[in-house]
Amino acid sequence: MALPVNVAAAPAGPARTVSARHFVRLKLRVMGNNFRGQGWRVALFIGGALVGLWFAASGFFLFAAPGLADNGRYAVLIAAAGGGLLVLGWLLLPLVFFGVDETLDPARFALLPLPRRTLVIGLFAAALVSVPVLAMSVAVLGLVLTAWALGGWSAGLVAVVGVLAGLLLCVAASRAVTSAFASMLRSRRVRDLAAVLLAVAAALLGPLQIVGLAALRETDWTRLTGAATVLGWTPFGAPWTVGIDVAQGRVWAAPLKLLITVAAIVALLAWWSRSLESAMVGTASTGKAPAQRGATGGAVAQLFPRAAGWVRRDRFGALVAREARYWWRDARRRANLITIAVVGIFVPVLINVTGGDFAAEDGAGFTAAVGDSSPVVVTVSMLFVGVLASVTLANQFGFDGNAYAANVVAGVPGRVELRARMTAFSLYVLPMLAVVAVVLSALLGRPGWIGLMLGSLAATYGAGLAVNSFVSVLAAYSLPETSNPFAMNSGAGVAKGLLTLLSMIITTVIGVPMVVAAALLGNAWLWLALPVGAAYGLGAALLGAYLAGDVLDRRQPELLATVTPRR
Amino acid sequence: MTGEHPALALRGLAKRFDGTIAVAGVDLDVPAGSFYGLLGPNGAGKTTTLSMAVGLLRPDAGSAWVLGQDVWRDPVAAKRLLGVMPDGVRLFDRLTGAELLAYHGLLRGMDPAVVDQRAAELLDVLALGDAGRTLVVDYSAGMKKKIGLACALLHGPRVLVLDEPFEAVDPVSAALIRDILTRYAAGGGTVIFSSHVMEVVERLCSHVAILAQGTIKRVGTIADVRGGRSLEQVFVEVVGGRTATGDELSWLSR
């Protein structure tokens, strides 16, 4: 029936076993090919590496400080707390902010006859080859220096082992968590639930930090050292403190702590390997969703969500309606919205409220002493929220991918396109910003400042929309076509970071007049801030759409080419 | 009105990517009212050529006109006459079929009432009405082609440019797409589509052009190009594929 394939001639087993080395080489090759003929990518990569180096150096000196000062008192505290923060960062930051490097997408290996163990170890090894890992290994060398300075060669050697284990732990943790979340989010039904869970988990960081900071001022350092000692016995602190333990004569602790670390790594890898399987199978066939009925009205009526019902039924309206639907239906975009909501609430609360003391009077919990915050501080924190909210649009065309071709073929004018995108995004963000202002003014007990807050928010948000219109038109990049909402290309990773940073800096500069006004104008500004800020933001946004729209008209095909994922 | 102009005219279109030449100077005249097949093996430059012809990809050299309107000098006028279904391009697939049609219609500046009426008809004819509230991302490959075609047809374009409309489509859907295209051409529209399925091209097209290695190798009415042989024979000869294998793959058979 089919072609008679000579099965007997096929080798019984693979001629050569596949090892982690192959995965590492594959990753390096993919990264190298990404750079080929793209000078600017190389430049961005080097820029990112320098930023990484700077962080690495500052981390190094922080960790090395007890050793350099030859003072062992706070060594455990710094090692456990600093190292614990590193692990926590690797665990949560990919989820909330940066995405995970999917240069080697597990789904690509689905058809290869590889044992799962080989695949996991290989992908793990490949994940270790990255700038952040390199930067962190430089930073934690500071711990080795401390251990060596305090306890000589033997302690230093143990610290090296501990630090290496810690690095492995961090990478394993980030892989396992993102992979687990990604496979959860792959099913659209679970996605809603998972998004909420993620938001709550991230949200918990805020209050914990507040409590932690409040505790910091209450407790004396010796009690904190006690907490650090306890932390040192969990996977968060164990790998980082072994060197110091040996240096301070607790040699028996070192093997136990290393055992804890290794057990944690193994558990994380096992977890990762389980979710990896579903990630590989998941992309092959997502299954067909059951046809849902209940469509009412004509096609046009169906397109417009209720929140956008007021928009005219024309070209602008269609763009607004489609974008509004996409901010909700596209998991990648929705993850961004959740980030804005969570960080937008908690950062200003942190900045403004932790400045004061917490008095748990009347069991009310948050009764902040008002005196510590000032209109200037509030304005600065609002500046941050506005910048954060608007920077989400820095790669707004990248979200579309090559579906953007539809707009190019239809010849949509650039100004209409940009104005519509701003409008649709604002449908979600403006209510969030209003909530931020209300919550913060309630927490501070300063209802009179609400106009100030709203004004600063509107001004920076509007300015950010303008700045990011330019960034999104001139410096778009493609996002990989995977169902993992946290995925991004490693080549684009560094570029993304730098561009985001640049657009945030420019937006902040444009927002600074609001801070100056808050500092100089005194009480009158409390009333003027809202109308002035709203006008400032609206004007900036419209001007941005006007000018960037012109650029977009000339660059449509080029923009389409840059956001088209390379296959 | 524009009877004196060809539906699509390409002159010296060329494009290179990272040093590789994808299209090396394509000249082509597609007569108005013709059913034009653009044939070529994988990687011949079909998609690149069509993308440059409709304004999706800026050519390194050359020009394209749609019914006399320069695509790159006056894109708005040219794009108004065009309906395009690009290959491998994702649609805005997190919309339902009806929403997607409404989006395309309004984007083309159509009256909402007309959009509603035409969308309902298209969904009905293309048997997509049953999909209801299913998102396009969950459609099968054939359904995606059909909704893509519906989007290209919705505003009643004078020239229809389709990239691989029959790729990965089951026979039932293919027959339906064929019927609709035939009817559109009979009504005075011009269809240009790329394909490497000989049977479809032979059955449908009035004209063909064979594209290989970025240049046009044969062009003319289908009878001219065939010259009494089957289209497949001509195609394989022009493209220069090998037709027989010797001993190389002997391990495939016992």
PDB file of C-alpha atoms in Angstrom, chain B residues 38-241:
ATOM      1  CA  LEU B  38       0.671  32.687 -11.370  1.00  0.00           C
ATOM      2  CA  LEU B  39       2.473  29.370 -11.260  1.00  0.00           C
ATOM      3  CA  GLY B  40       5.757  28.602  -9.640  1.00  0.00           C
ATOM      4  CA  PRO B  41       7.572  26.161  -7.384  1.00  0.00           C
ATOM      5  CA  ASN B  42       8.053  26.920  -3.694  1.00  0.00           C
ATOM      6  CA  GLY B  43      10.413  29.841  -3.204  1.00  0.00           C
ATOM      7  CA  ALA B  44      10.015  31.113  -6.764  1.00  0.00           C
ATOM      8  CA  GLY B  45       8.994  34.561  -5.532  1.00  0.00           C
ATOM      9  CA  LYS B  46       5.228  34.325  -6.045  1.00  0.00           C
ATOM     10  CA  THR B  47       4.302  35.737  -2.657  1.00  0.00           C
ATOM     11  CA  THR B  48       6.995  38.428  -2.860  1.00  0.00           C
ATOM     12  CA  THR B  49       5.795  39.501  -6.309  1.00  0.00           C
ATOM     13  CA  LEU B  50       2.147  39.668  -5.287  1.00  0.00           C
ATOM     14  CA  SER B  51       3.006  41.502  -2.053  1.00  0.00           C
ATOM     15  CA  MET B  52       4.852  44.162  -4.049  1.00  0.00           C
ATOM     16  CA  ALA B  53       1.997  44.357  -6.537  1.00  0.00           C
ATOM     17  CA  VAL B  54      -0.606  45.149  -3.870  1.00  0.00           C
ATOM     18  CA  GLY B  55       1.406  47.514  -1.684  1.00  0.00           C
ATOM     19  CA  LEU B  56       2.361  45.222   1.186  1.00  0.00           C
ATOM     20  CA  LEU B  57       6.095  45.095   0.430  1.00  0.00           C
ATOM     21  CA  ARG B  58       8.105  48.004  -0.929  1.00  0.00           C
ATOM     22  CA  PRO B  59      10.035  46.909  -4.059  1.00  0.00           C
ATOM     23  CA  ASP B  60      13.727  47.728  -4.479  1.00  0.00           C
ATOM     24  CA  ALA B  61      12.984  48.695  -8.065  1.00  0.00           C
ATOM     25  CA  GLY B  62      10.081  48.766 -10.495  1.00  0.00           C
ATOM     26  CA  SER B  63       6.456  49.829 -10.353  1.00  0.00           C
ATOM     27  CA  ALA B  64       3.002  48.364 -10.225  1.00  0.00           C
ATOM     28  CA  TRP B  65      -0.272  49.758 -11.537  1.00  0.00           C
ATOM     29  CA  VAL B  66      -3.805  48.620 -10.745  1.00  0.00           C
ATOM     30  CA  LEU B  67      -6.168  49.722 -13.528  1.00  0.00           C
ATOM     31  CA  GLY B  68      -3.792  52.556 -14.270  1.00  0.00           C
ATOM     32  CA  GLN B  69      -3.319  53.676 -10.654  1.00  0.00           C
ATOM     33  CA  ASP B  70       0.254  53.559  -9.418  1.00  0.00           C
ATOM     34  CA  VAL B  71       0.331  51.364  -6.308  1.00  0.00           C
ATOM     35  CA  TRP B  72       3.391  53.040  -4.799  1.00  0.00           C
ATOM     36  CA  ARG B  73       2.754  56.662  -5.835  1.00  0.00           C
ATOM     37  CA  ASP B  74      -0.959  56.783  -5.071  1.00  0.00           C
ATOM     38  CA  PRO B  75      -1.605  53.819  -2.789  1.00  0.00           C
ATOM     39  CA  VAL B  76      -5.045  54.946  -1.633  1.00  0.00           C
ATOM     40  CA  ALA B  77      -6.568  55.040  -5.109  1.00  0.00           C
ATOM     41  CA  ALA B  78      -5.006  51.719  -6.085  1.00  0.00           C
ATOM     42  CA  LYS B  79      -5.946  49.958  -2.868  1.00  0.00           C
ATOM     43  CA  ARG B  80      -9.563  51.031  -3.278  1.00  0.00           C
ATOM     44  CA  LEU B  81      -9.776  48.874  -6.415  1.00  0.00           C
ATOM     45  CA  LEU B  82      -8.065  45.869  -4.862  1.00  0.00           C
ATOM     46  CA  GLY B  83      -9.243  42.927  -2.844  1.00  0.00           C
ATOM     47  CA  VAL B  84      -6.364  40.963  -1.360  1.00  0.00           C
ATOM     48  CA  MET B  85      -6.007  37.644   0.384  1.00  0.00           C
ATOM     49  CA  PRO B  86      -2.360  37.256   1.433  1.00  0.00           C
ATOM     50  CA  ASP B  87      -1.055  33.775   2.120  1.00  0.00           C
ATOM     51  CA  GLY B  88       0.253  32.745   5.510  1.00  0.00           C
ATOM     52  CA  VAL B  89      -0.967  36.014   6.917  1.00  0.00           C
ATOM     53  CA  ARG B  90      -2.897  35.729  10.077  1.00  0.00           C
ATOM     54  CA  LEU B  91      -6.213  37.453   9.984  1.00  0.00           C
ATOM     55  CA  PHE B  92      -7.253  39.386  13.033  1.00  0.00           C
ATOM     56  CA  ASP B  93      -8.177  35.958  14.244  1.00  0.00           C
ATOM     57  CA  ARG B  94      -9.449  36.760  17.693  1.00  0.00           C
ATOM     58  CA  LEU B  95     -12.628  38.072  16.156  1.00  0.00           C
ATOM     59  CA  THR B  96     -15.556  35.933  15.086  1.00  0.00           C
ATOM     60  CA  GLY B  97     -16.268  35.567  11.380  1.00  0.00           C
ATOM     61  CA  ALA B  98     -19.026  38.175  11.439  1.00  0.00           C
ATOM     62  CA  GLU B  99     -16.929  40.611  13.480  1.00  0.00           C
ATOM     63  CA  LEU B 100     -14.009  40.205  11.111  1.00  0.00           C
ATOM     64  CA  LEU B 101     -16.196  40.954   8.097  1.00  0.00           C
ATOM     65  CA  ALA B 102     -17.683  43.991   9.806  1.00  0.00           C
ATOM     66  CA  TYR B 103     -14.172  45.220  10.617  1.00  0.00           C
ATOM     67  CA  HIS B 104     -12.987  44.860   7.027  1.00  0.00           C
ATOM     68  CA  GLY B 105     -16.112  46.485   5.645  1.00  0.00           C
ATOM     69  CA  LEU B 106     -15.944  49.539   7.900  1.00  0.00           C
ATOM     70  CA  LEU B 107     -12.199  49.801   7.328  1.00  0.00           C
ATOM     71  CA  ARG B 108     -12.976  50.134   3.630  1.00  0.00           C
ATOM     72  CA  GLY B 109     -15.357  52.966   4.416  1.00  0.00           C
ATOM     73  CA  MET B 110     -18.538  51.051   3.593  1.00  0.00           C
ATOM     74  CA  ASP B 111     -22.000  51.892   4.871  1.00  0.00           C
ATOM     75  CA  PRO B 112     -22.823  49.794   7.987  1.00  0.00           C
ATOM     76  CA  ALA B 113     -26.147  48.608   6.556  1.00  0.00           C
ATOM     77  CA  VAL B 114     -24.455  47.359   3.391  1.00  0.00           C
ATOM     78  CA  VAL B 115     -21.770  45.669   5.478  1.00  0.00           C
ATOM     79  CA  ASP B 116     -24.414  43.854   7.532  1.00  0.00           C
ATOM     80  CA  GLN B 117     -26.265  42.648   4.468  1.00  0.00           C
ATOM     81  CA  ARG B 118     -23.198  41.498   2.515  1.00  0.00           C
ATOM     82  CA  ALA B 119     -21.594  39.870   5.558  1.00  0.00           C
ATOM     83  CA  ALA B 120     -24.731  37.829   6.204  1.00  0.00           C
ATOM     84  CA  GLU B 121     -24.858  36.724   2.559  1.00  0.00           C
ATOM     85  CA  LEU B 122     -21.170  35.811   2.419  1.00  0.00           C
ATOM     86  CA  LEU B 123     -21.310  33.859   5.672  1.00  0.00           C
ATOM     87  CA  ASP B 124     -24.350  32.019   4.383  1.00  0.00           C
ATOM     88  CA  VAL B 125     -22.918  31.191   0.946  1.00  0.00           C
ATOM     89  CA  LEU B 126     -19.546  30.139   2.335  1.00  0.00           C
ATOM     90  CA  ALA B 127     -21.273  27.934   4.927  1.00  0.00           C
ATOM     91  CA  LEU B 128     -19.644  29.822   7.777  1.00  0.00           C
ATOM     92  CA  GLY B 129     -22.903  30.831   9.427  1.00  0.00           C
ATOM     93  CA  ASP B 130     -22.860  27.693  11.583  1.00  0.00           C
ATOM     94  CA  ALA B 131     -19.628  28.776  13.234  1.00  0.00           C
ATOM     95  CA  GLY B 132     -21.598  31.367  15.193  1.00  0.00           C
ATOM     96  CA  ARG B 133     -19.486  32.933  17.919  1.00  0.00           C
ATOM     97  CA  THR B 134     -16.430  30.742  17.253  1.00  0.00           C
ATOM     98  CA  LEU B 135     -13.286  32.835  16.933  1.00  0.00           C
ATOM     99  CA  VAL B 136     -11.469  32.673  13.604  1.00  0.00           C
ATOM    100  CA  VAL B 137      -8.382  31.363  15.423  1.00  0.00           C
ATOM    101  CA  ASP B 138     -10.366  28.189  16.130  1.00  0.00           C
ATOM    102  CA  TYR B 139     -11.478  27.765  12.503  1.00  0.00           C
ATOM    103  CA  SER B 140     -10.115  24.908  10.389  1.00  0.00           C
ATOM    104  CA  ALA B 141      -7.681  25.711   7.565  1.00  0.00           C
ATOM    105  CA  GLY B 142     -10.404  25.593   4.936  1.00  0.00           C
ATOM    106  CA  MET B 143     -12.689  27.851   6.944  1.00  0.00           C
ATOM    107  CA  LYS B 144      -9.844  30.343   7.395  1.00  0.00           C
ATOM    108  CA  LYS B 145      -9.314  30.474   3.616  1.00  0.00           C
ATOM    109  CA  LYS B 146     -13.024  31.014   3.110  1.00  0.00           C
ATOM    110  CA  ILE B 147     -13.304  33.843   5.619  1.00  0.00           C
ATOM    111  CA  GLY B 148     -10.146  35.389   4.123  1.00  0.00           C
ATOM    112  CA  LEU B 149     -11.775  35.278   0.695  1.00  0.00           C
ATOM    113  CA  ALA B 150     -14.955  36.787   2.103  1.00  0.00           C
ATOM    114  CA  CYS B 151     -12.938  39.664   3.585  1.00  0.00           C
ATOM    115  CA  ALA B 152     -11.272  40.296   0.225  1.00  0.00           C
ATOM    116  CA  LEU B 153     -14.608  40.213  -1.633  1.00  0.00           C
ATOM    117  CA  LEU B 154     -16.689  42.232   0.804  1.00  0.00           C
ATOM    118  CA  HIS B 155     -16.130  45.702  -0.649  1.00  0.00           C
ATOM    119  CA  GLY B 156     -16.672  44.540  -4.250  1.00  0.00           C
ATOM    120  CA  PRO B 157     -13.152  45.088  -5.582  1.00  0.00           C
ATOM    121  CA  ARG B 158     -12.446  45.374  -9.312  1.00  0.00           C
ATOM    122  CA  VAL B 159      -9.288  43.274  -9.030  1.00  0.00           C
ATOM    123  CA  LEU B 160      -8.909  40.292  -6.729  1.00  0.00           C
ATOM    124  CA  VAL B 161      -5.389  39.174  -5.773  1.00  0.00           C
ATOM    125  CA  LEU B 162      -5.219  35.831  -3.976  1.00  0.00           C
ATOM    126  CA  ASP B 163      -2.075  34.136  -2.732  1.00  0.00           C
ATOM    127  CA  GLU B 164      -2.462  30.349  -2.654  1.00  0.00           C
ATOM    128  CA  PRO B 165      -6.261  30.272  -2.263  1.00  0.00           C
ATOM    129  CA  PHE B 166      -6.364  26.498  -2.700  1.00  0.00           C
ATOM    130  CA  GLU B 167      -3.551  25.574  -0.345  1.00  0.00           C
ATOM    131  CA  ALA B 168      -4.623  23.250   2.481  1.00  0.00           C
ATOM    132  CA  VAL B 169      -8.276  23.402   1.493  1.00  0.00           C
ATOM    133  CA  ASP B 170     -10.490  20.335   1.387  1.00  0.00           C
ATOM    134  CA  PRO B 171     -12.206  19.464  -1.930  1.00  0.00           C
ATOM    135  CA  VAL B 172     -15.622  20.692  -0.835  1.00  0.00           C
ATOM    136  CA  SER B 173     -14.369  24.110   0.203  1.00  0.00           C
ATOM    137  CA  ALA B 174     -12.146  24.264  -2.879  1.00  0.00           C
ATOM    138  CA  ALA B 175     -15.129  23.656  -5.135  1.00  0.00           C
ATOM    139  CA  LEU B 176     -17.036  26.394  -3.368  1.00  0.00           C
ATOM    140  CA  ILE B 177     -14.145  28.858  -3.679  1.00  0.00           C
ATOM    141  CA  ARG B 178     -13.819  27.932  -7.382  1.00  0.00           C
ATOM    142  CA  ASP B 179     -17.507  28.606  -7.998  1.00  0.00           C
ATOM    143  CA  ILE B 180     -17.390  31.975  -6.317  1.00  0.00           C
ATOM    144  CA  LEU B 181     -14.259  33.031  -8.196  1.00  0.00           C
ATOM    145  CA  THR B 182     -15.730  31.916 -11.528  1.00  0.00           C
ATOM    146  CA  ARG B 183     -18.829  33.914 -10.849  1.00  0.00           C
ATOM    147  CA  TYR B 184     -16.815  36.957  -9.855  1.00  0.00           C
ATOM    148  CA  ALA B 185     -14.759  36.762 -13.073  1.00  0.00           C
ATOM    149  CA  ALA B 186     -17.884  36.261 -15.181  1.00  0.00           C
ATOM    150  CA  GLY B 187     -19.261  39.449 -13.660  1.00  0.00           C
ATOM    151  CA  GLY B 188     -16.371  41.455 -15.087  1.00  0.00           C
ATOM    152  CA  GLY B 189     -13.873  41.204 -12.225  1.00  0.00           C
ATOM    153  CA  THR B 190     -10.252  40.236 -12.661  1.00  0.00           C
ATOM    154  CA  VAL B 191      -8.741  37.436 -10.593  1.00  0.00           C
ATOM    155  CA  ILE B 192      -5.013  36.872 -10.124  1.00  0.00           C
ATOM    156  CA  PHE B 193      -3.988  33.986  -7.971  1.00  0.00           C
ATOM    157  CA  SER B 194      -0.824  32.061  -7.265  1.00  0.00           C
ATOM    158  CA  SER B 195      -0.744  28.311  -7.006  1.00  0.00           C
ATOM    159  CA  HIS B 196       1.249  25.236  -7.675  1.00  0.00           C
ATOM    160  CA  VAL B 197      -1.768  23.026  -8.196  1.00  0.00           C
ATOM    161  CA  MET B 198      -1.819  22.390 -11.953  1.00  0.00           C
ATOM    162  CA  GLU B 199      -5.330  20.952 -12.168  1.00  0.00           C
ATOM    163  CA  VAL B 200      -6.953  24.022 -10.661  1.00  0.00           C
ATOM    164  CA  VAL B 201      -5.012  26.395 -12.873  1.00  0.00           C
ATOM    165  CA  GLU B 202      -5.787  24.370 -15.984  1.00  0.00           C
ATOM    166  CA  ARG B 203      -9.461  24.259 -15.178  1.00  0.00           C
ATOM    167  CA  LEU B 204      -9.968  27.889 -14.169  1.00  0.00           C
ATOM    168  CA  CYS B 205      -7.486  30.179 -15.817  1.00  0.00           C
ATOM    169  CA  SER B 206      -7.614  32.048 -19.090  1.00  0.00           C
ATOM    170  CA  HIS B 207      -3.999  33.175 -18.727  1.00  0.00           C
ATOM    171  CA  VAL B 208      -0.951  31.844 -16.890  1.00  0.00           C
ATOM    172  CA  ALA B 209       2.530  33.002 -16.057  1.00  0.00           C
ATOM    173  CA  ILE B 210       5.219  30.636 -14.824  1.00  0.00           C
ATOM    174  CA  LEU B 211       7.599  32.161 -12.322  1.00  0.00           C
ATOM    175  CA  ALA B 212      10.864  30.510 -11.302  1.00  0.00           C
ATOM    176  CA  GLN B 213      13.981  31.840  -9.595  1.00  0.00           C
ATOM    177  CA  GLY B 214      12.451  35.293  -9.427  1.00  0.00           C
ATOM    178  CA  THR B 215      11.780  35.779 -13.136  1.00  0.00           C
ATOM    179  CA  ILE B 216       8.879  35.059 -15.494  1.00  0.00           C
ATOM    180  CA  LYS B 217       9.738  32.043 -17.622  1.00  0.00           C
ATOM    181  CA  ARG B 218       6.549  31.638 -19.659  1.00  0.00           C
ATOM    182  CA  VAL B 219       3.555  33.912 -20.044  1.00  0.00           C
ATOM    183  CA  GLY B 220       0.411  34.048 -22.170  1.00  0.00           C
ATOM    184  CA  THR B 221      -2.996  32.501 -22.607  1.00  0.00           C
ATOM    185  CA  ILE B 222      -3.236  29.013 -21.273  1.00  0.00           C
ATOM    186  CA  ALA B 223      -3.387  27.519 -24.757  1.00  0.00           C
ATOM    187  CA  ASP B 224      -0.216  29.381 -25.794  1.00  0.00           C
ATOM    188  CA  VAL B 225       1.739  28.288 -22.779  1.00  0.00           C
ATOM    189  CA  ARG B 226       0.628  24.677 -23.006  1.00  0.00           C
ATOM    190  CA  GLY B 227       1.268  24.334 -26.714  1.00  0.00           C
ATOM    191  CA  GLY B 228      -0.619  21.061 -26.905  1.00  0.00           C
ATOM    192  CA  ARG B 229       1.049  19.438 -23.915  1.00  0.00           C
ATOM    193  CA  SER B 230      -0.174  19.182 -20.363  1.00  0.00           C
ATOM    194  CA  LEU B 231       0.541  22.156 -18.130  1.00  0.00           C
ATOM    195  CA  GLU B 232       2.433  19.938 -15.742  1.00  0.00           C
ATOM    196  CA  GLN B 233       4.868  18.828 -18.419  1.00  0.00           C
ATOM    197  CA  VAL B 234       5.547  22.417 -19.423  1.00  0.00           C
ATOM    198  CA  PHE B 235       5.923  23.451 -15.811  1.00  0.00           C
ATOM    199  CA  VAL B 236       8.422  20.743 -14.898  1.00  0.00           C
ATOM    200  CA  GLU B 237      10.414  21.443 -18.055  1.00  0.00           C
ATOM    201  CA  VAL B 238      10.537  25.187 -17.409  1.00  0.00           C
ATOM    202  CA  VAL B 239      11.378  24.886 -13.753  1.00  0.00           C
ATOM    203  CA  GLY B 240      13.943  22.208 -14.470  1.00  0.00           C
ATOM    204  CA  GLY B 241      13.008  19.749 -11.758  1.00  0.00           C
TER     205      GLY B 241
END
